[in-house]
Tab-separated table of C-alpha atoms in Angstrom:
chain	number	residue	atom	x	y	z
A	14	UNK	CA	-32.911	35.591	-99.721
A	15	UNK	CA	-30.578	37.332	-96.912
A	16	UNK	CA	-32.639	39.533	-94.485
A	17	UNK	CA	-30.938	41.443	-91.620
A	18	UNK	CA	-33.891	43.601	-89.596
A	19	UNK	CA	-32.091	45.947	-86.704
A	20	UNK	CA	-33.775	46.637	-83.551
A	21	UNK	CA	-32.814	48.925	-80.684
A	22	UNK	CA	-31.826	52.022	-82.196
A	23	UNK	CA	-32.914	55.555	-79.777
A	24	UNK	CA	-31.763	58.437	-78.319
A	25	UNK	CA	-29.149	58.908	-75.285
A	26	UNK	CA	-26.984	61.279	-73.614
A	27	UNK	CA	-22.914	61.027	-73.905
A	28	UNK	CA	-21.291	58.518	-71.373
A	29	UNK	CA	-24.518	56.114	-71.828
A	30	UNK	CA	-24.810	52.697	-73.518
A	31	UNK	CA	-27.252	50.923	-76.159
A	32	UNK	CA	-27.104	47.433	-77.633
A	33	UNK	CA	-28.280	47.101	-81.673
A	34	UNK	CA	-29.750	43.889	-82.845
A	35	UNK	CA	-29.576	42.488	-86.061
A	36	UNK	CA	-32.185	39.291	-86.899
A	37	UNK	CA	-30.394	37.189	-89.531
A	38	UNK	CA	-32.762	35.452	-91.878
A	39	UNK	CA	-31.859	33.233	-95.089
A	40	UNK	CA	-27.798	33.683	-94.264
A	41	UNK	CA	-27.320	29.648	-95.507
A	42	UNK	CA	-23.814	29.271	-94.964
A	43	UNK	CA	-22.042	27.352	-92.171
A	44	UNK	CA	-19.882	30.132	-91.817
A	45	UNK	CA	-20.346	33.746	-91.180
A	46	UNK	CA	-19.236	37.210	-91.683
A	47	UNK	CA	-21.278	39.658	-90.098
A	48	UNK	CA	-20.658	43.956	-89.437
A	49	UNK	CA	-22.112	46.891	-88.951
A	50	UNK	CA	-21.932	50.124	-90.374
A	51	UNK	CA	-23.059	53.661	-90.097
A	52	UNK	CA	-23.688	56.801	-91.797
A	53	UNK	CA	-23.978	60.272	-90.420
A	54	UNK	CA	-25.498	63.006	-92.170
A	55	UNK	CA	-23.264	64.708	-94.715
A	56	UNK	CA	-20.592	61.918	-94.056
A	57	UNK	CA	-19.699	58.813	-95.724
A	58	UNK	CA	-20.530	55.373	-94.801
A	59	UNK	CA	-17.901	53.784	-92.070
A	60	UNK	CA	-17.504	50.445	-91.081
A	61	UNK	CA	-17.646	50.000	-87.423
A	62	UNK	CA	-17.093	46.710	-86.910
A	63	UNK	CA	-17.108	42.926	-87.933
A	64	UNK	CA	-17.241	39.341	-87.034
A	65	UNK	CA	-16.457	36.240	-88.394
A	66	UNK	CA	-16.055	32.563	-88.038
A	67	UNK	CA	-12.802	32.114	-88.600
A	68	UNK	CA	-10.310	35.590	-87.726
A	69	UNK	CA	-12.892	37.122	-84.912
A	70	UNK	CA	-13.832	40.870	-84.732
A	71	UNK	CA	-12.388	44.034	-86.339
A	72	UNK	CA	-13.523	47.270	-84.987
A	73	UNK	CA	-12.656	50.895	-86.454
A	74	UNK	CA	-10.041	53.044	-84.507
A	75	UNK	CA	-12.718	55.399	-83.635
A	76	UNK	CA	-15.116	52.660	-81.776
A	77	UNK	CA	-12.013	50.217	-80.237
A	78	UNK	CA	-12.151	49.442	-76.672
A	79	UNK	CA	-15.875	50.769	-76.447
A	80	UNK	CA	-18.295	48.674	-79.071
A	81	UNK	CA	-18.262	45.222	-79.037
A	82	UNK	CA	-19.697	42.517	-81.756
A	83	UNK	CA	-20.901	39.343	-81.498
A	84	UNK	CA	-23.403	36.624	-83.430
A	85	UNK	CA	-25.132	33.987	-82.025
A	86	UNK	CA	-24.750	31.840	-84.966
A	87	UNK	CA	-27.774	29.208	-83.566
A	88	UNK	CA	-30.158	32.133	-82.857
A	89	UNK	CA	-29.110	34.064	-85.793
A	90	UNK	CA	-28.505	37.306	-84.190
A	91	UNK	CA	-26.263	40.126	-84.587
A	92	UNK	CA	-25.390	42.336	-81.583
A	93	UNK	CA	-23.393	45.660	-81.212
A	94	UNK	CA	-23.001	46.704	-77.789
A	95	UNK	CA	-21.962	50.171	-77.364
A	96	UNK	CA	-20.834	51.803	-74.369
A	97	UNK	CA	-19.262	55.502	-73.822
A	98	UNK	CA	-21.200	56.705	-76.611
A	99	UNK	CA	-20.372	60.069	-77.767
A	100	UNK	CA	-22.074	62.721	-79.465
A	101	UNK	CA	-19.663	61.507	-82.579
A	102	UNK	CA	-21.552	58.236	-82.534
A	103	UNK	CA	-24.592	59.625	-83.775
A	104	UNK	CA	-25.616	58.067	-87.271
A	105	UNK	CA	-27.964	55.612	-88.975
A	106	UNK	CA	-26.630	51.995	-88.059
A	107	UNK	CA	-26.877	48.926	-90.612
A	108	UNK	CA	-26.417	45.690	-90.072
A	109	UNK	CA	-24.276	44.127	-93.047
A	110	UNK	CA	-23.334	40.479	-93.385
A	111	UNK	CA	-21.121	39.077	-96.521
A	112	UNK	CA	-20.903	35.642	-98.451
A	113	UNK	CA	-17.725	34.371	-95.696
A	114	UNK	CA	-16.159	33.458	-99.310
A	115	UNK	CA	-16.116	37.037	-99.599
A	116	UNK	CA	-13.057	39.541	-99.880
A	117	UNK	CA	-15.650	42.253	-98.347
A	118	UNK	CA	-16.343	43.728	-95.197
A	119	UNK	CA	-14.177	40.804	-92.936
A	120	UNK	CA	-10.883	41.648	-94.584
A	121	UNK	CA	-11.759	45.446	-95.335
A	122	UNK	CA	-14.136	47.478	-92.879
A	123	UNK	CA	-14.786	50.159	-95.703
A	124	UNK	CA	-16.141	47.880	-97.925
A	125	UNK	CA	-19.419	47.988	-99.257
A	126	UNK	CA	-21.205	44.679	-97.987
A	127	UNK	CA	-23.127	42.420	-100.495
A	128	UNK	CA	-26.078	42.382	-97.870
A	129	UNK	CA	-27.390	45.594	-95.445
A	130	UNK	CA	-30.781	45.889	-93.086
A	131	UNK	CA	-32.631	49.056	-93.128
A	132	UNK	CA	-30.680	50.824	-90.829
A	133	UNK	CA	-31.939	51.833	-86.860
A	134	UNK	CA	-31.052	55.514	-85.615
A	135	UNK	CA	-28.524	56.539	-83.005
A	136	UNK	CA	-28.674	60.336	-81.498
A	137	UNK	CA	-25.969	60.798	-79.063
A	138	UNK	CA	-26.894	64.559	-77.275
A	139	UNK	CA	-24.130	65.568	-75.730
């Protein structure tokens, strides 16, 4: 059975930076796709980024050129670094991760992932 468990979510002020983790647990597959997501209250869910083994990262428009993803497929870990946060930024963050056979989140951002963590809280003040 999959498991993703975040870690790091917290408050900050606009301009500053946080890194999410995401421990993988029961992924079995020799390769990967990996993402995160987020929802903000009274929005929908957006895909924010992905990662996998064969075409790389994909970000969304509105995070491109200040998050950046990356797995350590040995330690099992999923990282989102995010710097220049903005008040905008503020959401719940999952962790998502697909079968890499998958048409899901590595080909389409938006889409819903087959597997999600419980989500770690972001509050961007401004």
């Amino acid at each position: 059975q999959v498991q993703l468990v975040e870690s790091g979510g917290g408050s900050v002020q606009a301009g500053g930076s946080l890194t999410l983790s995401c421990a993988v647990s029961g992924y079995r597959f020799q390769s990967f796709c990996m993402g995160w997501s987020r929802q903000a209250p009274g929005k929908e869910r957006e895909g924010v980024a992905s990662i996998d083994s064969d075409r790389g990262s994909n970000y969304a428009d509105s995070v491109k050129g200040r998050f950046t993803i990356s797995y350590d497929n040995v330690k099992k870990i999923l990282l989102l670094q995010m710097n220049s946060l903005k008040p905008e930024d503020t959401a719940m963050y999952y962790c998502a991760a697909d079968p890499p056979i998958t048409v899901g989140l590595c080909y389409n951002l938006g889409a819903r992932p087959i597997y999600q963590g419980q989500g770690t809280q972001i509050t961007v003040s401004s």
